[in-house]
Amino acid sequence: YDSVMSVAAIDSANALASFSQRNDQVEIAAPGVGILSTYPISDAMASVDGASYMVSALDASVQGSASGALVDGGLCTSAGSWSGKVVLCERGSIAFADKATNAANGGATGVIIYNNVAGGFGGSGASTIPTVTMSQEDGQFLKANKLGTSASVSTIAQTDVSAYASLDGTSMATPHVSGVAALVWSAKPTATNAEVRAALTSTAVDLGTAGRDTSFGYGLVQAFDAIDALVNGGGGGGGGGEEPPPADAPSDLSGSKSRKGKNYTYRLNWTGGAATVDVYFGTSKIGSAINNSGSATWTNKASSGSFKVCNAGSTTACSNSINL
């Protein structure tokens, strides 16, 4: 439906998530990887040396509790001598269910499988002993510091508690945009849905290919800038009387460029212009109806480009163009 905004998921480095959709419907992007979120059910727990850790129950794991000294099982590709132990297994090489089976065959009472990449994860597989999954960071910490200490795990779901989970998905990214849209609309309740949408897309931080693309859409949603664009960008009712004369166009545009990692930061300076201005990178509007402070900063992966500044809403009252 044309009225629906398709949201892309990015990680903390502004890279597109592997699971995020890529097509011409993608309109805007938001954080969607490793999002710590309230979660209405606690499906598992793990405690080692008296400290609790965030875990998830392996899907199809038996529901139960187990305890014992923590032991390192490596990749758990074969059964060890683990009688009465809680086995710490690293993700990789074989299926989760096979790791749990090997641990059970070695006499283990429970299993903790930790990730082999950063962050937490969920997994599926049948297990005859309580089996949970854990983040790479926590698993590596336990391996380095807590082997031999007392550990306990439980896969008995508790539905009367509020917990947290680190979750991935466009289902995480979309609520970010929905929340920003509600916040922006609350700043100007008389705005139309189309005006709110335009404020979100026109102020998004451009990512990937300059301008709208099929991975990031217009870019990363920006709450403050979108509010500024909606509230100060015109479109409201007037009070009558004579209209003020048009403002002079911005002039004397200059700028500089610096690089940090893969990103370039562009700093623009100009004189004159209306109270609010639009900033262009090539033909793409990267700043819409922003307060005219005589300067603007933009960060993007693009290594070069042409900039100009225009009075908000105008394509003729513009500054000189500069290439940086």
Short mmCIF file of C-alpha atoms in Angstrom, two decimals:
data_model
loop_
_atom_site.label_atom_id
_atom_site.label_comp_id
_atom_site.label_asym_id
_atom_site.label_seq_id
_atom_site.Cartn_x
_atom_site.Cartn_y
_atom_site.Cartn_z
CA TYR A 1 0.00 0.00 0.00
CA ASP A 2 1.32 3.44 -0.93
CA SER A 3 0.34 4.78 2.49
CA VAL A 4 2.71 2.36 4.27
CA MET A 5 6.34 3.23 5.00
CA SER A 6 8.73 0.30 4.55
CA VAL A 7 11.46 0.44 7.20
CA ALA A 8 15.00 -0.91 6.81
CA ALA A 9 17.02 -2.21 9.78
CA ILE A 10 20.57 -1.02 10.45
CA ASP A 11 23.14 -1.84 13.13
CA SER A 12 25.11 0.46 15.45
CA ALA A 13 27.64 1.13 12.65
CA ASN A 14 24.83 2.25 10.29
CA ALA A 15 25.36 -0.88 8.18
CA LEU A 16 22.33 -2.57 6.67
CA ALA A 17 21.28 -5.71 8.53
CA SER A 18 21.65 -8.92 6.54
CA PHE A 19 17.94 -9.69 6.98
CA SER A 20 16.68 -6.26 5.94
CA GLN A 21 14.61 -6.03 2.75
CA ARG A 22 16.12 -4.43 -0.35
CA ASN A 23 13.64 -3.02 -2.86
CA ASP A 24 12.20 0.21 -4.19
CA GLN A 25 9.57 0.30 -1.42
CA VAL A 26 12.17 0.89 1.32
CA GLU A 27 11.60 4.43 2.53
CA ILE A 28 13.50 4.99 5.77
CA ALA A 29 15.90 3.22 8.14
CA ALA A 30 16.18 2.77 11.90
CA PRO A 31 18.13 0.67 14.45
CA GLY A 32 17.15 -3.01 14.25
CA VAL A 33 20.12 -5.09 15.41
CA GLY A 34 20.79 -6.01 19.05
CA ILE A 35 17.98 -3.82 20.38
CA LEU A 36 17.57 -4.29 24.13
CA SER A 37 13.82 -4.48 24.56
CA THR A 38 11.27 -5.12 27.25
CA TYR A 39 9.98 -8.66 26.90
CA PRO A 40 6.78 -9.88 28.58
CA ILE A 41 7.98 -13.39 29.34
CA SER A 42 11.10 -14.88 30.85
CA ASP A 43 11.63 -18.16 29.03
CA ALA A 44 14.96 -19.00 30.62
CA MET A 45 17.50 -18.00 33.24
CA ALA A 46 21.15 -18.62 33.96
CA SER A 47 23.19 -17.83 37.03
CA VAL A 48 26.94 -18.34 37.41
CA ASP A 49 28.86 -17.67 40.61
CA GLY A 50 25.85 -15.78 41.98
CA ALA A 51 25.43 -13.43 38.98
CA SER A 52 22.52 -13.61 36.54
CA TYR A 53 22.99 -13.53 32.76
CA MET A 54 20.62 -12.78 29.91
CA VAL A 55 19.81 -16.01 28.05
CA SER A 56 17.11 -17.54 25.86
CA ALA A 57 15.80 -21.08 25.99
CA LEU A 58 16.70 -23.26 23.03
CA ASP A 59 13.45 -23.90 21.15
CA ALA A 60 12.28 -27.47 21.86
CA SER A 61 14.53 -27.75 24.89
CA VAL A 62 13.03 -29.73 27.72
CA GLN A 63 11.54 -27.45 30.38
CA GLY A 64 13.49 -27.97 33.55
CA SER A 65 16.22 -26.72 35.86
CA ALA A 66 19.79 -27.88 36.34
CA SER A 67 22.86 -26.94 38.35
CA GLY A 68 26.47 -27.93 38.68
CA ALA A 69 30.00 -26.65 38.26
CA LEU A 70 30.60 -24.77 35.02
CA VAL A 71 32.89 -26.58 32.58
CA ASP A 72 34.18 -25.62 29.13
CA GLY A 73 33.07 -28.03 26.42
CA GLY A 74 34.61 -26.13 23.49
CA LEU A 75 32.43 -26.68 20.44
CA CYS A 76 30.83 -29.73 22.10
CA THR A 77 31.31 -31.80 18.94
CA SER A 78 31.67 -34.94 21.05
CA ALA A 79 30.76 -36.12 24.54
CA GLY A 80 33.18 -35.35 27.35
CA SER A 81 33.48 -36.33 30.98
CA TRP A 82 30.91 -33.89 32.28
CA SER A 83 28.91 -35.80 34.88
CA GLY A 84 26.92 -33.41 37.06
CA LYS A 85 28.29 -30.34 35.22
CA VAL A 86 26.76 -27.41 33.35
CA VAL A 87 28.58 -27.35 30.02
CA LEU A 88 29.55 -24.15 28.21
CA CYS A 89 29.53 -24.74 24.42
CA GLU A 90 30.57 -22.33 21.68
CA ARG A 91 28.25 -21.98 18.70
CA GLY A 92 29.52 -23.49 15.43
CA SER A 93 30.44 -26.68 13.53
CA ILE A 94 27.35 -28.75 14.45
CA ALA A 95 23.67 -28.19 15.16
CA PHE A 96 22.52 -26.86 18.53
CA ALA A 97 20.58 -30.06 19.23
CA ASP A 98 23.70 -32.14 18.55
CA LYS A 99 25.70 -30.07 21.03
CA ALA A 100 23.00 -30.61 23.67
CA THR A 101 22.90 -34.35 22.89
CA ASN A 102 26.68 -34.65 23.23
CA ALA A 103 26.55 -32.81 26.55
CA ALA A 104 23.77 -35.09 27.81
CA ASN A 105 25.70 -38.16 26.67
CA GLY A 106 28.66 -36.87 28.68
CA GLY A 107 26.55 -36.70 31.83
CA ALA A 108 25.92 -32.93 31.85
CA THR A 109 22.92 -31.56 33.72
CA GLY A 110 22.51 -28.44 31.55
CA VAL A 111 23.97 -26.59 28.57
CA ILE A 112 24.82 -22.96 27.81
CA ILE A 113 25.56 -22.30 24.11
CA TYR A 114 27.24 -18.94 23.53
CA ASN A 115 27.41 -17.07 20.24
CA ASN A 116 30.42 -17.12 17.91
CA VAL A 117 29.74 -13.55 16.75
CA ALA A 118 28.97 -10.44 18.76
CA GLY A 119 25.56 -10.27 20.44
CA GLY A 120 22.95 -12.74 21.56
CA PHE A 121 20.93 -15.17 19.47
CA GLY A 122 18.09 -17.66 19.57
CA GLY A 123 18.20 -21.22 18.35
CA SER A 124 16.03 -24.21 17.61
CA GLY A 125 16.61 -27.86 18.38
CA ALA A 126 15.40 -30.64 20.63
CA SER A 127 17.24 -31.20 23.89
CA THR A 128 16.72 -33.64 26.75
CA ILE A 129 18.49 -31.40 29.28
CA PRO A 130 17.86 -27.67 29.89
CA THR A 131 19.67 -25.75 27.13
CA VAL A 132 19.97 -21.98 26.80
CA THR A 133 21.71 -19.55 24.43
CA MET A 134 23.91 -16.61 25.46
CA SER A 135 25.78 -13.69 23.88
CA GLN A 136 29.37 -14.09 22.73
CA GLU A 137 30.54 -11.46 25.19
CA ASP A 138 29.03 -13.20 28.22
CA GLY A 139 30.15 -16.65 27.06
CA GLN A 140 33.74 -15.55 26.58
CA PHE A 141 33.72 -13.86 29.97
CA LEU A 142 32.49 -17.03 31.68
CA LYS A 143 35.07 -19.14 29.87
CA ALA A 144 37.90 -16.82 30.91
CA ASN A 145 36.81 -16.17 34.49
CA LYS A 146 34.15 -18.51 35.88
CA LEU A 147 34.99 -22.13 35.00
CA GLY A 148 34.61 -24.36 38.02
CA THR A 149 32.17 -22.06 39.80
CA SER A 150 28.58 -22.96 40.56
CA ALA A 151 26.15 -22.54 37.66
CA SER A 152 22.42 -23.06 37.28
CA VAL A 153 20.12 -22.88 34.25
CA SER A 154 16.37 -23.07 33.83
CA THR A 155 14.13 -23.35 30.79
CA ILE A 156 10.90 -23.12 32.75
CA ALA A 157 8.99 -20.17 31.32
CA GLN A 158 7.74 -17.49 33.73
CA THR A 159 4.84 -15.49 32.38
CA ASP A 160 4.30 -13.26 35.40
CA VAL A 161 7.52 -11.27 35.04
CA SER A 162 8.80 -8.45 32.87
CA ALA A 163 12.20 -9.08 31.40
CA TYR A 164 14.52 -7.85 28.69
CA ALA A 165 15.78 -9.44 25.50
CA SER A 166 18.28 -8.35 22.86
CA LEU A 167 16.32 -8.68 19.63
CA ASP A 168 16.97 -8.28 15.89
CA GLY A 169 14.58 -7.52 13.07
CA THR A 170 12.78 -4.93 11.02
CA SER A 171 10.21 -5.55 13.77
CA MET A 172 12.69 -3.68 16.00
CA ALA A 173 13.41 -0.93 13.47
CA THR A 174 9.77 -0.15 12.67
CA PRO A 175 8.80 0.87 16.25
CA HIS A 176 11.65 3.40 16.20
CA VAL A 177 10.10 5.10 13.17
CA SER A 178 6.56 4.78 14.55
CA GLY A 179 7.65 6.41 17.79
CA VAL A 180 9.44 9.23 15.98
CA ALA A 181 6.36 9.80 13.78
CA ALA A 182 4.14 10.07 16.86
CA LEU A 183 6.57 12.46 18.53
CA VAL A 184 6.84 14.63 15.41
CA TRP A 185 3.06 14.72 14.93
CA SER A 186 2.57 15.70 18.58
CA ALA A 187 4.65 18.82 17.92
CA LYS A 188 2.10 19.92 15.30
CA PRO A 189 -1.20 18.05 15.70
CA THR A 190 -2.80 20.01 12.84
CA ALA A 191 -0.31 18.58 10.33
CA THR A 192 -1.48 16.04 7.78
CA ASN A 193 -0.11 12.54 7.63
CA ALA A 194 1.59 13.45 4.34
CA GLU A 195 3.32 16.41 5.98
CA VAL A 196 4.58 14.23 8.83
CA ARG A 197 5.84 11.66 6.34
CA ALA A 198 7.61 14.34 4.32
CA ALA A 199 9.26 15.68 7.48
CA LEU A 200 10.61 12.22 8.31
CA THR A 201 11.99 11.48 4.85
CA SER A 202 13.37 14.95 4.07
CA THR A 203 15.46 15.10 7.26
CA ALA A 204 16.74 11.52 7.36
CA VAL A 205 20.53 11.11 7.42
CA ASP A 206 21.45 9.84 3.97
CA LEU A 207 23.15 6.43 4.06
CA GLY A 208 24.56 4.31 1.26
CA THR A 209 24.18 5.69 -2.25
CA ALA A 210 23.52 9.44 -2.27
CA GLY A 211 19.81 10.15 -2.28
CA ARG A 212 17.07 7.57 -1.89
CA ASP A 213 18.19 4.00 -2.56
CA THR A 214 16.74 0.51 -2.31
CA SER A 215 18.61 -0.43 0.88
CA PHE A 216 18.26 2.56 3.24
CA GLY A 217 15.49 4.54 1.55
CA TYR A 218 16.05 8.20 2.40
CA GLY A 219 18.25 7.22 5.35
CA LEU A 220 18.29 7.12 9.14
CA VAL A 221 15.24 8.71 10.80
CA GLN A 222 15.96 11.88 12.85
CA ALA A 223 13.49 12.96 15.53
CA PHE A 224 14.74 16.47 16.30
CA ASP A 225 15.32 17.51 12.70
CA ALA A 226 11.95 16.14 11.60
CA ILE A 227 10.17 18.17 14.29
CA ASP A 228 12.12 21.25 13.26
CA ALA A 229 11.16 20.73 9.63
CA LEU A 230 7.47 20.21 10.39
CA VAL A 231 7.12 23.08 12.85
CA ASN A 232 9.29 25.64 11.05
CA GLY A 233 8.88 24.53 7.46
CA GLY A 234 5.67 26.38 6.63
CA GLY A 235 2.35 24.91 5.59
CA GLY A 236 0.34 26.33 8.50
CA GLY A 237 -2.44 28.89 8.38
CA GLY A 238 -1.65 32.59 8.00
CA GLY A 239 -2.81 35.60 9.95
CA GLY A 240 -3.70 37.85 7.01
CA GLY A 241 -2.21 41.23 6.20
CA GLU A 242 0.57 41.99 3.77
CA GLU A 243 3.12 39.30 3.12
CA PRO A 244 6.72 40.24 3.93
CA PRO A 245 9.07 40.79 1.00
CA PRO A 246 10.98 37.70 -0.11
CA ALA A 247 14.26 37.15 1.68
CA ASP A 248 17.54 37.46 -0.13
CA ALA A 249 19.03 34.20 -1.27
CA PRO A 250 21.86 32.66 0.76
CA SER A 251 25.29 33.66 -0.54
CA ASP A 252 29.03 33.22 -0.09
CA LEU A 253 28.73 29.46 0.46
CA SER A 254 32.00 27.85 1.55
CA GLY A 255 32.86 24.57 3.20
CA SER A 256 35.35 21.99 4.32
CA LYS A 257 35.55 18.19 4.42
CA SER A 258 37.14 15.73 6.87
CA ARG A 259 37.23 11.96 7.02
CA LYS A 260 36.86 9.51 9.91
CA GLY A 261 36.88 5.84 8.96
CA LYS A 262 34.50 5.30 6.06
CA ASN A 263 32.51 8.46 6.72
CA TYR A 264 33.08 12.02 5.50
CA THR A 265 31.94 15.07 7.44
CA TYR A 266 31.06 18.16 5.42
CA ARG A 267 30.86 21.58 7.12
CA LEU A 268 29.09 24.37 5.25
CA ASN A 269 29.00 28.11 5.96
CA TRP A 270 27.06 30.87 4.20
CA THR A 271 25.60 34.31 4.74
CA GLY A 272 22.08 35.67 4.34
CA GLY A 273 18.97 33.80 3.34
CA ALA A 274 15.52 33.22 4.81
CA ALA A 275 14.78 32.14 8.39
CA THR A 276 14.74 28.52 7.23
CA VAL A 277 16.71 26.98 4.39
CA ASP A 278 17.05 23.76 2.41
CA VAL A 279 20.48 22.19 1.92
CA TYR A 280 21.21 20.18 -1.23
CA PHE A 281 23.82 17.52 -1.99
CA GLY A 282 23.70 17.29 -5.76
CA THR A 283 19.98 17.07 -6.53
CA SER A 284 19.12 15.45 -3.17
CA LYS A 285 17.72 17.59 -0.36
CA ILE A 286 19.70 16.60 2.76
CA GLY A 287 18.28 19.32 5.00
CA SER A 288 14.70 20.53 4.74
CA ALA A 289 13.50 23.81 6.28
CA ILE A 290 16.28 23.89 8.86
CA ASN A 291 16.80 26.97 11.01
CA ASN A 292 19.18 29.32 9.20
CA SER A 293 22.18 29.60 11.50
CA GLY A 294 24.57 30.22 8.59
CA SER A 295 26.13 26.80 8.95
CA ALA A 296 25.34 23.10 8.63
CA THR A 297 27.16 19.79 9.08
CA TRP A 298 26.49 16.55 7.20
CA THR A 299 28.12 13.13 7.58
CA ASN A 300 27.94 10.53 4.82
CA LYS A 301 29.99 7.85 3.08
CA ALA A 302 30.03 9.89 -0.14
CA SER A 303 33.63 11.01 -0.78
CA SER A 304 32.76 14.09 -2.83
CA GLY A 305 29.85 16.09 -4.12
CA SER A 306 28.26 19.42 -4.91
CA PHE A 307 26.44 21.51 -2.29
CA LYS A 308 24.14 24.51 -2.37
CA VAL A 309 21.77 26.23 0.09
CA CYS A 310 18.34 27.61 -0.88
CA ASN A 311 15.62 29.47 0.93
CA ALA A 312 13.18 26.87 2.21
CA GLY A 313 10.78 25.77 -0.50
CA SER A 314 12.58 27.64 -3.27
CA THR A 315 14.64 26.23 -6.12
CA THR A 316 15.74 29.63 -7.43
CA ALA A 317 16.69 31.66 -4.32
CA CYS A 318 19.88 29.68 -3.84
CA SER A 319 23.53 30.21 -3.04
CA ASN A 320 26.46 29.47 -5.26
CA SER A 321 27.30 25.77 -5.61
CA ILE A 322 30.56 24.37 -4.25
CA ASN A 323 32.28 21.05 -4.79
CA LEU A 324 33.92 19.38 -1.81
#
